Structure formats: C-alpha cells, structure tokens
Amino acid sequence: MAHFIIEPEEEVIASSVLKFKNTSKNAEKYSWEFGDGTISESPDPEHQYFHSGHYEIRLIASKGGQSSVHRQQITVHAPKTCHVLIKTNLGDMIVELFDNTPLHRDNFIHLVEQGFYNDLLFHRVVEGFVIQGGDPSSRNAPLTKKIITNGNEHKIEAEFNPENIHLKGALAAARMGDQVNPEKKSSGHQFYLVHGSKVLPETLDHAEHSKNFRYSSAQKNTYFSFGGSPQLDMEYTVFGRIIHGLDVLDAIARTKTNAEDRPLENVWMKLSVIN
C-alpha cells in the first residue's frame, strides 16, 4: 500500500526543501509526481517548489503487476522576503534580497523579471574573493573575448548599511572605482557573490579603524566562523545573501580561469523570482 509523510510538517514556504518519507508497504518500485511537472523514482525524494500555490502530490507504489496510489494536497506559501533562484550549469543557488536596500532590491527584481540576466555569464571568478556576473556584453561572448565594463551603464545610489556585511555568500553590487565614482554608486546590473577567505581578528580591527565603524560581536563571530571579504564593507552595497547553494558557490569559485579571471569554460546563469 502506497503512503508517505512530508517533512517538515509546518507551513511550507516556496524554495524550502521538503523531504518525503516513504512509508509504503510491500512495494519494490516508486513513482512520484509533485504537481509542478517534476517526477522522481527515488524511494525517499527531496523536492523544492519555486512558486506558491496548491499542489497534489501522487505516489504510485508497485510490486509485480500490482500497484497502489496515495495522494496528498499541499499548499506552498510565498516567502515573506523576496527570493531569487540563480540557476547555473554547475548547480542552483537561492538568494534572499534585503528589505533595507530597497533601491537595489527593486532594481534587481525588475531585471530578473525582464529576463535580463538569462544566459549571461559569471565572467570574473576569483577563488577566495568573489564571483561576478551580469555584464550584458558576456551574452554569447567567445571564450577569447575580454569582458570590459562599460562605465556609461545605469547606476544606483549606494545603500550602505552596517547590518549588511560581506560574509561568505553575500550578494552585492559591483561598481566603478573611486577615481571615476567617488559617490560609490552601484552598477545597475552587475553583481557579485562573496566567496571570501578566512577572517582574522586583526583584519576586522583594521577595517574598523580605517572605516570608522564597529562590528557587533555577532558579526565578528560569524566572520570568524564562515569567512568573507570584510575589506569590501561600506565600500560596495550588500543587498542580499545566499540561503541555499553555498556548495555551488564553492564549485564556481574553483573553476579554472585565464589571466583576466574569466573561467576557461563558461558558467552561465538564468534567474527567476520565487513567489
């Protein structure tokens, strides 16, 4: 007899990982349908829904010529903050956008919904620092092409917030250098994800003295535990963070690159809003 339990049992939020515990009896094969076009033959699968709504999950458990079906309805709720799915050829990441950087949040959502980022590349990868993408000139760019940022691109006013720091997995806006951009305005479309490296106490001490601000004890401990790139704090606007897929960030950061930090094999992206 087909039967299953969904874990966790609390309210299901889009992008959260659901585990399906198979409690079927006397079966050898299993066929799952999750109601969003996705199927699985794993005995105990995991699944993510990327859009809110009502779904019917169906499990067919079979042995020999006999089969049994169990159905269960599930309601998936939209996240309370905005989440964006970043699909790449090396795996998927999910980022949460911060509400305390509304200019960057709304601009990013607009570009994602317009399909702006689809098929663009992570054109700059520096292990232990950042992976950067979003340059429109990277679309269909030959591997021999050097991706050069256009300084005439749309810019966004900086939204520095001491709560938003460059921990591993932080999402931030790229920008032109201080010489041509003293107000530290952000690129309207290029972004980076912090890969980072180990952070020592003296590194944070230097950052505090040079930039005249203080890290909280919790921020320091998180830096020490997870690493990051604190030299970028209060210099570039952080407007989100990875909440799923840090292993994919690691995989991209490990790709081999040329002298200009461009991966020798393209790493493309497709972005969509989770709602």
PDB file of C-alpha atoms in Angstrom:
ATOM      1  CA  MET A   1       0.000   0.000   0.000  1.00  0.00           C
ATOM      2  CA  ALA A   2       1.354   3.421  -1.022  1.00  0.00           C
ATOM      3  CA  HIS A   3       1.796   6.004   1.717  1.00  0.00           C
ATOM      4  CA  PHE A   4       4.179   8.829   2.607  1.00  0.00           C
ATOM      5  CA  ILE A   5       4.828  11.593   5.156  1.00  0.00           C
ATOM      6  CA  ILE A   6       6.035  15.112   4.290  1.00  0.00           C
ATOM      7  CA  GLU A   7       8.757  16.680   6.433  1.00  0.00           C
ATOM      8  CA  PRO A   8       8.860  19.264   7.851  1.00  0.00           C
ATOM      9  CA  GLU A   9       5.197  19.353   8.792  1.00  0.00           C
ATOM     10  CA  GLU A  10       4.980  23.107   9.446  1.00  0.00           C
ATOM     11  CA  GLU A  11       3.946  25.757   6.897  1.00  0.00           C
ATOM     12  CA  VAL A  12       5.661  25.193   3.562  1.00  0.00           C
ATOM     13  CA  ILE A  13       7.445  28.214   2.071  1.00  0.00           C
ATOM     14  CA  ALA A  14       8.492  28.369  -1.578  1.00  0.00           C
ATOM     15  CA  SER A  15      12.205  27.459  -2.012  1.00  0.00           C
ATOM     16  CA  SER A  16      12.336  25.412   1.204  1.00  0.00           C
ATOM     17  CA  VAL A  17      13.457  21.792   0.861  1.00  0.00           C
ATOM     18  CA  LEU A  18      10.775  19.171   1.527  1.00  0.00           C
ATOM     19  CA  LYS A  19      11.614  15.584   2.402  1.00  0.00           C
ATOM     20  CA  PHE A  20       9.190  12.804   1.518  1.00  0.00           C
ATOM     21  CA  LYS A  21       9.371   9.844   3.887  1.00  0.00           C
ATOM     22  CA  ASN A  22       8.097   6.767   2.115  1.00  0.00           C
ATOM     23  CA  THR A  23       6.038   4.560   4.471  1.00  0.00           C
ATOM     24  CA  SER A  24       4.650   2.275   1.757  1.00  0.00           C
ATOM     25  CA  LYS A  25       4.364  -1.458   2.475  1.00  0.00           C
ATOM     26  CA  ASN A  26       5.244  -4.430   0.216  1.00  0.00           C
ATOM     27  CA  ALA A  27       6.455  -2.353  -2.763  1.00  0.00           C
ATOM     28  CA  GLU A  28       9.544  -2.543  -4.969  1.00  0.00           C
ATOM     29  CA  LYS A  29       9.166   0.460  -7.291  1.00  0.00           C
ATOM     30  CA  TYR A  30       8.038   4.015  -6.676  1.00  0.00           C
ATOM     31  CA  SER A  31       6.888   6.793  -8.972  1.00  0.00           C
ATOM     32  CA  TRP A  32       6.340  10.313  -7.619  1.00  0.00           C
ATOM     33  CA  GLU A  33       4.543  13.250  -9.218  1.00  0.00           C
ATOM     34  CA  PHE A  34       4.893  16.557  -7.351  1.00  0.00           C
ATOM     35  CA  GLY A  35       2.204  18.526  -9.180  1.00  0.00           C
ATOM     36  CA  ASP A  36       4.594  21.018 -10.776  1.00  0.00           C
ATOM     37  CA  GLY A  37       5.701  18.845 -13.668  1.00  0.00           C
ATOM     38  CA  THR A  38       8.531  17.214 -11.723  1.00  0.00           C
ATOM     39  CA  ILE A  39       8.765  13.442 -11.204  1.00  0.00           C
ATOM     40  CA  SER A  40      11.049  11.102  -9.284  1.00  0.00           C
ATOM     41  CA  GLU A  41      11.633   7.377  -8.840  1.00  0.00           C
ATOM     42  CA  SER A  42      13.634   7.722  -5.645  1.00  0.00           C
ATOM     43  CA  PRO A  43      12.186   5.860  -2.637  1.00  0.00           C
ATOM     44  CA  ASP A  44      12.571   8.925  -0.371  1.00  0.00           C
ATOM     45  CA  PRO A  45      12.967  12.034  -2.547  1.00  0.00           C
ATOM     46  CA  GLU A  46      13.520  15.681  -1.691  1.00  0.00           C
ATOM     47  CA  HIS A  47      11.841  18.478  -3.615  1.00  0.00           C
ATOM     48  CA  GLN A  48      11.674  22.271  -3.801  1.00  0.00           C
ATOM     49  CA  TYR A  49       8.723  24.310  -5.020  1.00  0.00           C
ATOM     50  CA  PHE A  50       9.669  27.666  -6.510  1.00  0.00           C
ATOM     51  CA  HIS A  51       6.167  29.152  -6.771  1.00  0.00           C
ATOM     52  CA  SER A  52       3.375  29.424  -4.230  1.00  0.00           C
ATOM     53  CA  GLY A  53       0.102  27.629  -4.861  1.00  0.00           C
ATOM     54  CA  HIS A  54      -1.794  24.393  -4.297  1.00  0.00           C
ATOM     55  CA  TYR A  55      -0.204  21.147  -5.447  1.00  0.00           C
ATOM     56  CA  GLU A  56      -1.266  17.498  -5.451  1.00  0.00           C
ATOM     57  CA  ILE A  57       1.492  15.007  -4.743  1.00  0.00           C
ATOM     58  CA  ARG A  58       0.959  11.479  -6.031  1.00  0.00           C
ATOM     59  CA  LEU A  59       2.944   8.353  -5.152  1.00  0.00           C
ATOM     60  CA  ILE A  60       2.476   5.120  -7.074  1.00  0.00           C
ATOM     61  CA  ALA A  61       3.984   2.142  -5.248  1.00  0.00           C
ATOM     62  CA  SER A  62       4.138  -1.107  -7.195  1.00  0.00           C
ATOM     63  CA  LYS A  63       5.288  -4.715  -6.993  1.00  0.00           C
ATOM     64  CA  GLY A  64       4.955  -7.110  -9.867  1.00  0.00           C
ATOM     65  CA  GLY A  65       1.710  -6.357 -11.677  1.00  0.00           C
ATOM     66  CA  GLN A  66       0.032  -4.690  -8.693  1.00  0.00           C
ATOM     67  CA  SER A  67       0.154  -1.025  -7.696  1.00  0.00           C
ATOM     68  CA  SER A  68      -1.306   1.352  -5.153  1.00  0.00           C
ATOM     69  CA  VAL A  69      -1.724   5.148  -5.273  1.00  0.00           C
ATOM     70  CA  HIS A  70      -1.565   7.679  -2.439  1.00  0.00           C
ATOM     71  CA  ARG A  71      -2.392  11.364  -2.981  1.00  0.00           C
ATOM     72  CA  GLN A  72      -1.862  14.322  -0.712  1.00  0.00           C
ATOM     73  CA  GLN A  73      -2.619  18.029  -1.146  1.00  0.00           C
ATOM     74  CA  ILE A  74      -0.083  20.657  -0.153  1.00  0.00           C
ATOM     75  CA  THR A  75      -0.210  24.467  -0.036  1.00  0.00           C
ATOM     76  CA  VAL A  76       3.035  26.327  -0.713  1.00  0.00           C
ATOM     77  CA  HIS A  77       3.194  29.898   0.590  1.00  0.00           C
ATOM     78  CA  ALA A  78       5.209  32.759  -0.868  1.00  0.00           C
ATOM     79  CA  PRO A  79       8.366  33.748   1.073  1.00  0.00           C
ATOM     80  CA  LYS A  80       7.981  36.702   3.440  1.00  0.00           C
ATOM     81  CA  THR A  81      11.064  38.274   1.818  1.00  0.00           C
ATOM     82  CA  CYS A  82      11.964  38.196  -1.856  1.00  0.00           C
ATOM     83  CA  HIS A  83      13.903  35.123  -3.005  1.00  0.00           C
ATOM     84  CA  VAL A  84      15.578  34.711  -6.388  1.00  0.00           C
ATOM     85  CA  LEU A  85      16.666  31.430  -7.959  1.00  0.00           C
ATOM     86  CA  ILE A  86      20.046  31.552  -9.722  1.00  0.00           C
ATOM     87  CA  LYS A  87      20.353  28.527 -11.981  1.00  0.00           C
ATOM     88  CA  THR A  88      23.802  27.771 -13.406  1.00  0.00           C
ATOM     89  CA  ASN A  89      25.368  24.897 -15.306  1.00  0.00           C
ATOM     90  CA  LEU A  90      27.180  23.989 -12.064  1.00  0.00           C
ATOM     91  CA  GLY A  91      24.064  23.928  -9.886  1.00  0.00           C
ATOM     92  CA  ASP A  92      21.451  26.208  -8.359  1.00  0.00           C
ATOM     93  CA  MET A  93      21.615  28.905  -5.692  1.00  0.00           C
ATOM     94  CA  ILE A  94      18.813  30.787  -3.947  1.00  0.00           C
ATOM     95  CA  VAL A  95      19.384  34.330  -2.703  1.00  0.00           C
ATOM     96  CA  GLU A  96      17.307  36.365  -0.275  1.00  0.00           C
ATOM     97  CA  LEU A  97      17.064  40.095  -1.027  1.00  0.00           C
ATOM     98  CA  PHE A  98      17.252  42.540   1.892  1.00  0.00           C
ATOM     99  CA  ASP A  99      14.406  44.976   2.531  1.00  0.00           C
ATOM    100  CA  ASN A 100      16.829  47.558   3.975  1.00  0.00           C
ATOM    101  CA  THR A 101      18.280  48.164   0.489  1.00  0.00           C
ATOM    102  CA  PRO A 102      15.061  48.903  -1.436  1.00  0.00           C
ATOM    103  CA  LEU A 103      16.680  50.597  -4.452  1.00  0.00           C
ATOM    104  CA  HIS A 104      18.907  47.600  -5.146  1.00  0.00           C
ATOM    105  CA  ARG A 105      16.185  45.078  -4.282  1.00  0.00           C
ATOM    106  CA  ASP A 106      13.608  46.611  -6.618  1.00  0.00           C
ATOM    107  CA  ASN A 107      16.107  47.126  -9.450  1.00  0.00           C
ATOM    108  CA  PHE A 108      17.291  43.524  -9.209  1.00  0.00           C
ATOM    109  CA  ILE A 109      13.735  42.156  -9.168  1.00  0.00           C
ATOM    110  CA  HIS A 110      12.839  44.276 -12.208  1.00  0.00           C
ATOM    111  CA  LEU A 111      15.823  42.981 -14.197  1.00  0.00           C
ATOM    112  CA  VAL A 112      15.164  39.387 -13.189  1.00  0.00           C
ATOM    113  CA  GLU A 113      11.502  39.611 -14.184  1.00  0.00           C
ATOM    114  CA  GLN A 114      12.501  41.121 -17.525  1.00  0.00           C
ATOM    115  CA  GLY A 115      14.814  38.153 -18.193  1.00  0.00           C
ATOM    116  CA  PHE A 116      17.830  40.470 -18.357  1.00  0.00           C
ATOM    117  CA  TYR A 117      20.237  38.007 -16.729  1.00  0.00           C
ATOM    118  CA  ASN A 118      19.268  34.900 -18.646  1.00  0.00           C
ATOM    119  CA  ASP A 119      22.259  33.397 -20.494  1.00  0.00           C
ATOM    120  CA  LEU A 120      24.719  35.965 -19.130  1.00  0.00           C
ATOM    121  CA  LEU A 121      27.970  34.690 -17.630  1.00  0.00           C
ATOM    122  CA  PHE A 122      29.849  34.766 -14.389  1.00  0.00           C
ATOM    123  CA  HIS A 123      32.697  36.416 -16.253  1.00  0.00           C
ATOM    124  CA  ARG A 124      35.001  37.142 -13.298  1.00  0.00           C
ATOM    125  CA  VAL A 125      35.865  34.419 -10.798  1.00  0.00           C
ATOM    126  CA  VAL A 126      38.463  34.843  -8.050  1.00  0.00           C
ATOM    127  CA  GLU A 127      38.607  31.964  -5.594  1.00  0.00           C
ATOM    128  CA  GLY A 128      38.723  33.232  -2.025  1.00  0.00           C
ATOM    129  CA  PHE A 129      37.219  36.566  -3.073  1.00  0.00           C
ATOM    130  CA  VAL A 130      34.155  36.882  -5.356  1.00  0.00           C
ATOM    131  CA  ILE A 131      32.349  35.543  -8.405  1.00  0.00           C
ATOM    132  CA  GLN A 132      30.940  38.335 -10.574  1.00  0.00           C
ATOM    133  CA  GLY A 133      28.404  38.433 -13.394  1.00  0.00           C
ATOM    134  CA  GLY A 134      25.631  40.387 -15.026  1.00  0.00           C
ATOM    135  CA  ASP A 135      27.543  42.193 -17.778  1.00  0.00           C
ATOM    136  CA  PRO A 136      25.312  42.200 -20.883  1.00  0.00           C
ATOM    137  CA  SER A 137      28.352  42.003 -23.161  1.00  0.00           C
ATOM    138  CA  SER A 138      29.013  38.497 -21.795  1.00  0.00           C
ATOM    139  CA  ARG A 139      25.988  37.045 -23.585  1.00  0.00           C
ATOM    140  CA  ASN A 140      27.247  34.727 -26.357  1.00  0.00           C
ATOM    141  CA  ALA A 141      30.766  36.071 -25.786  1.00  0.00           C
ATOM    142  CA  PRO A 142      33.502  33.856 -27.296  1.00  0.00           C
ATOM    143  CA  LEU A 143      35.858  32.342 -24.740  1.00  0.00           C
ATOM    144  CA  THR A 144      38.644  34.523 -26.139  1.00  0.00           C
ATOM    145  CA  LYS A 145      36.732  37.770 -25.538  1.00  0.00           C
ATOM    146  CA  LYS A 146      37.743  40.011 -22.643  1.00  0.00           C
ATOM    147  CA  ILE A 147      34.672  41.306 -20.822  1.00  0.00           C
ATOM    148  CA  ILE A 148      35.171  45.044 -20.244  1.00  0.00           C
ATOM    149  CA  THR A 149      32.739  47.018 -18.086  1.00  0.00           C
ATOM    150  CA  ASN A 150      31.027  49.984 -19.753  1.00  0.00           C
ATOM    151  CA  GLY A 151      31.268  52.995 -17.434  1.00  0.00           C
ATOM    152  CA  ASN A 152      28.184  54.545 -19.032  1.00  0.00           C
ATOM    153  CA  GLU A 153      25.825  51.936 -17.582  1.00  0.00           C
ATOM    154  CA  HIS A 154      22.858  52.809 -15.384  1.00  0.00           C
ATOM    155  CA  LYS A 155      23.892  53.461 -11.767  1.00  0.00           C
ATOM    156  CA  ILE A 156      22.140  53.194  -8.403  1.00  0.00           C
ATOM    157  CA  GLU A 157      22.798  55.323  -5.326  1.00  0.00           C
ATOM    158  CA  ALA A 158      24.813  53.474  -2.684  1.00  0.00           C
ATOM    159  CA  GLU A 159      22.788  51.937   0.162  1.00  0.00           C
ATOM    160  CA  PHE A 160      25.415  51.144   2.773  1.00  0.00           C
ATOM    161  CA  ASN A 161      24.078  49.571   5.943  1.00  0.00           C
ATOM    162  CA  PRO A 162      26.293  48.348   8.791  1.00  0.00           C
ATOM    163  CA  GLU A 163      23.966  45.361   9.188  1.00  0.00           C
ATOM    164  CA  ASN A 164      24.864  44.140   5.689  1.00  0.00           C
ATOM    165  CA  ILE A 165      28.414  42.833   5.562  1.00  0.00           C
ATOM    166  CA  HIS A 166      30.499  40.810   3.122  1.00  0.00           C
ATOM    167  CA  LEU A 167      30.177  37.386   4.706  1.00  0.00           C
ATOM    168  CA  LYS A 168      30.619  34.332   2.521  1.00  0.00           C
ATOM    169  CA  GLY A 169      27.525  34.132   0.323  1.00  0.00           C
ATOM    170  CA  ALA A 170      26.714  37.852   0.413  1.00  0.00           C
ATOM    171  CA  LEU A 171      25.107  39.327  -2.720  1.00  0.00           C
ATOM    172  CA  ALA A 172      26.431  42.780  -3.600  1.00  0.00           C
ATOM    173  CA  ALA A 173      26.516  45.282  -6.441  1.00  0.00           C
ATOM    174  CA  ALA A 174      29.662  45.820  -8.471  1.00  0.00           C
ATOM    175  CA  ARG A 175      30.708  49.371  -9.316  1.00  0.00           C
ATOM    176  CA  MET A 176      33.317  51.550 -10.980  1.00  0.00           C
ATOM    177  CA  GLY A 177      36.347  52.654  -8.926  1.00  0.00           C
ATOM    178  CA  ASP A 178      36.514  55.663  -6.626  1.00  0.00           C
ATOM    179  CA  GLN A 179      38.541  57.719  -9.098  1.00  0.00           C
ATOM    180  CA  VAL A 180      35.608  57.967 -11.512  1.00  0.00           C
ATOM    181  CA  ASN A 181      32.873  57.184  -8.991  1.00  0.00           C
ATOM    182  CA  PRO A 182      33.599  58.978  -5.691  1.00  0.00           C
ATOM    183  CA  GLU A 183      29.976  58.539  -4.541  1.00  0.00           C
ATOM    184  CA  LYS A 184      30.423  54.763  -4.805  1.00  0.00           C
ATOM    185  CA  LYS A 185      27.276  54.371  -6.906  1.00  0.00           C
ATOM    186  CA  SER A 186      26.450  50.794  -7.850  1.00  0.00           C
ATOM    187  CA  SER A 187      26.270  49.251 -11.280  1.00  0.00           C
ATOM    188  CA  GLY A 188      22.672  48.976 -12.402  1.00  0.00           C
ATOM    189  CA  HIS A 189      23.094  45.343 -13.381  1.00  0.00           C
ATOM    190  CA  GLN A 190      26.429  43.751 -12.431  1.00  0.00           C
ATOM    191  CA  PHE A 191      26.530  41.876  -9.143  1.00  0.00           C
ATOM    192  CA  TYR A 192      28.865  39.569  -7.271  1.00  0.00           C
ATOM    193  CA  LEU A 193      28.623  36.817  -4.691  1.00  0.00           C
ATOM    194  CA  VAL A 194      31.256  36.724  -1.968  1.00  0.00           C
ATOM    195  CA  HIS A 195      33.331  33.562  -1.793  1.00  0.00           C
ATOM    196  CA  GLY A 196      35.743  35.040   0.717  1.00  0.00           C
ATOM    197  CA  SER A 197      38.500  33.586   2.821  1.00  0.00           C
ATOM    198  CA  LYS A 198      39.356  33.073   6.477  1.00  0.00           C
ATOM    199  CA  VAL A 199      38.979  36.254   8.540  1.00  0.00           C
ATOM    200  CA  LEU A 200      41.308  37.035  11.449  1.00  0.00           C
ATOM    201  CA  PRO A 201      40.630  39.428  14.366  1.00  0.00           C
ATOM    202  CA  GLU A 202      43.304  41.847  13.175  1.00  0.00           C
ATOM    203  CA  THR A 203      41.589  42.063   9.780  1.00  0.00           C
ATOM    204  CA  LEU A 204      38.394  43.312  11.403  1.00  0.00           C
ATOM    205  CA  ASP A 205      40.343  45.645  13.694  1.00  0.00           C
ATOM    206  CA  HIS A 206      41.922  47.238  10.637  1.00  0.00           C
ATOM    207  CA  ALA A 207      38.561  47.576   8.895  1.00  0.00           C
ATOM    208  CA  GLU A 208      37.011  49.249  11.941  1.00  0.00           C
ATOM    209  CA  HIS A 209      39.813  51.780  12.306  1.00  0.00           C
ATOM    210  CA  SER A 210      40.114  52.611   8.619  1.00  0.00           C
ATOM    211  CA  LYS A 211      36.364  52.946   8.002  1.00  0.00           C
ATOM    212  CA  ASN A 212      35.310  54.373  11.376  1.00  0.00           C
ATOM    213  CA  PHE A 213      32.569  51.885  12.239  1.00  0.00           C
ATOM    214  CA  ARG A 214      32.172  48.924  14.592  1.00  0.00           C
ATOM    215  CA  TYR A 215      31.205  45.317  14.030  1.00  0.00           C
ATOM    216  CA  SER A 216      28.877  43.714  16.549  1.00  0.00           C
ATOM    217  CA  SER A 217      30.100  40.695  18.477  1.00  0.00           C
ATOM    218  CA  ALA A 218      27.717  38.526  16.462  1.00  0.00           C
ATOM    219  CA  GLN A 219      29.090  39.866  13.158  1.00  0.00           C
ATOM    220  CA  LYS A 220      32.671  39.218  14.267  1.00  0.00           C
ATOM    221  CA  ASN A 221      31.874  35.668  15.334  1.00  0.00           C
ATOM    222  CA  THR A 222      30.105  34.989  12.038  1.00  0.00           C
ATOM    223  CA  TYR A 223      33.083  36.314  10.088  1.00  0.00           C
ATOM    224  CA  PHE A 224      35.417  34.099  12.118  1.00  0.00           C
ATOM    225  CA  SER A 225      33.181  31.054  11.555  1.00  0.00           C
ATOM    226  CA  PHE A 226      32.302  31.433   7.878  1.00  0.00           C
ATOM    227  CA  GLY A 227      34.837  33.849   6.384  1.00  0.00           C
ATOM    228  CA  GLY A 228      34.216  36.581   3.874  1.00  0.00           C
ATOM    229  CA  SER A 229      35.744  39.739   2.414  1.00  0.00           C
ATOM    230  CA  PRO A 230      35.469  42.471   5.083  1.00  0.00           C
ATOM    231  CA  GLN A 231      37.744  44.820   3.121  1.00  0.00           C
ATOM    232  CA  LEU A 232      34.701  45.495   0.935  1.00  0.00           C
ATOM    233  CA  ASP A 233      32.396  46.529   3.788  1.00  0.00           C
ATOM    234  CA  MET A 234      30.954  50.048   3.448  1.00  0.00           C
ATOM    235  CA  GLU A 235      32.596  50.291   0.021  1.00  0.00           C
ATOM    236  CA  TYR A 236      30.100  48.237  -2.010  1.00  0.00           C
ATOM    237  CA  THR A 237      26.379  47.804  -1.364  1.00  0.00           C
ATOM    238  CA  VAL A 238      25.393  44.386   0.002  1.00  0.00           C
ATOM    239  CA  PHE A 239      21.728  43.741  -0.785  1.00  0.00           C
ATOM    240  CA  GLY A 240      21.201  40.024  -0.208  1.00  0.00           C
ATOM    241  CA  ARG A 241      22.658  36.653   0.717  1.00  0.00           C
ATOM    242  CA  ILE A 242      22.698  33.034  -0.419  1.00  0.00           C
ATOM    243  CA  ILE A 243      20.278  30.925   1.635  1.00  0.00           C
ATOM    244  CA  HIS A 244      20.713  27.723  -0.388  1.00  0.00           C
ATOM    245  CA  GLY A 245      23.582  26.545  -2.572  1.00  0.00           C
ATOM    246  CA  LEU A 246      26.846  27.591  -0.933  1.00  0.00           C
ATOM    247  CA  ASP A 247      28.306  24.386  -2.347  1.00  0.00           C
ATOM    248  CA  VAL A 248      27.522  25.720  -5.835  1.00  0.00           C
ATOM    249  CA  LEU A 249      29.311  28.972  -4.965  1.00  0.00           C
ATOM    250  CA  ASP A 250      32.337  26.869  -3.994  1.00  0.00           C
ATOM    251  CA  ALA A 251      32.143  24.912  -7.256  1.00  0.00           C
ATOM    252  CA  ILE A 252      32.083  28.068  -9.366  1.00  0.00           C
ATOM    253  CA  ALA A 253      34.919  29.610  -7.359  1.00  0.00           C
ATOM    254  CA  ARG A 254      37.068  26.538  -8.044  1.00  0.00           C
ATOM    255  CA  THR A 255      36.751  26.784 -11.840  1.00  0.00           C
ATOM    256  CA  LYS A 256      39.968  27.372 -13.744  1.00  0.00           C
ATOM    257  CA  THR A 257      40.358  30.866 -15.153  1.00  0.00           C
ATOM    258  CA  ASN A 258      42.574  32.813 -17.544  1.00  0.00           C
ATOM    259  CA  ALA A 259      44.791  35.800 -16.748  1.00  0.00           C
ATOM    260  CA  GLU A 260      41.712  38.094 -16.739  1.00  0.00           C
ATOM    261  CA  ASP A 261      39.897  35.867 -14.199  1.00  0.00           C
ATOM    262  CA  ARG A 262      37.397  34.657 -16.792  1.00  0.00           C
ATOM    263  CA  PRO A 263      36.537  30.938 -16.481  1.00  0.00           C
ATOM    264  CA  LEU A 264      38.046  28.770 -19.198  1.00  0.00           C
ATOM    265  CA  GLU A 265      34.641  27.087 -19.506  1.00  0.00           C
ATOM    266  CA  ASN A 266      31.589  29.344 -19.450  1.00  0.00           C
ATOM    267  CA  VAL A 267      29.462  29.476 -16.310  1.00  0.00           C
ATOM    268  CA  TRP A 268      26.046  30.778 -17.414  1.00  0.00           C
ATOM    269  CA  MET A 269      23.098  31.937 -15.342  1.00  0.00           C
ATOM    270  CA  LYS A 270      19.306  32.024 -15.519  1.00  0.00           C
ATOM    271  CA  LEU A 271      17.452  33.965 -12.835  1.00  0.00           C
ATOM    272  CA  SER A 272      13.821  33.858 -11.724  1.00  0.00           C
ATOM    273  CA  VAL A 273      11.860  35.318  -8.832  1.00  0.00           C
ATOM    274  CA  ILE A 274      10.446  32.791  -6.363  1.00  0.00           C
ATOM    275  CA  ASN A 275       6.900  33.813  -5.486  1.00  0.00           C
TER     276      ASN A 275
END
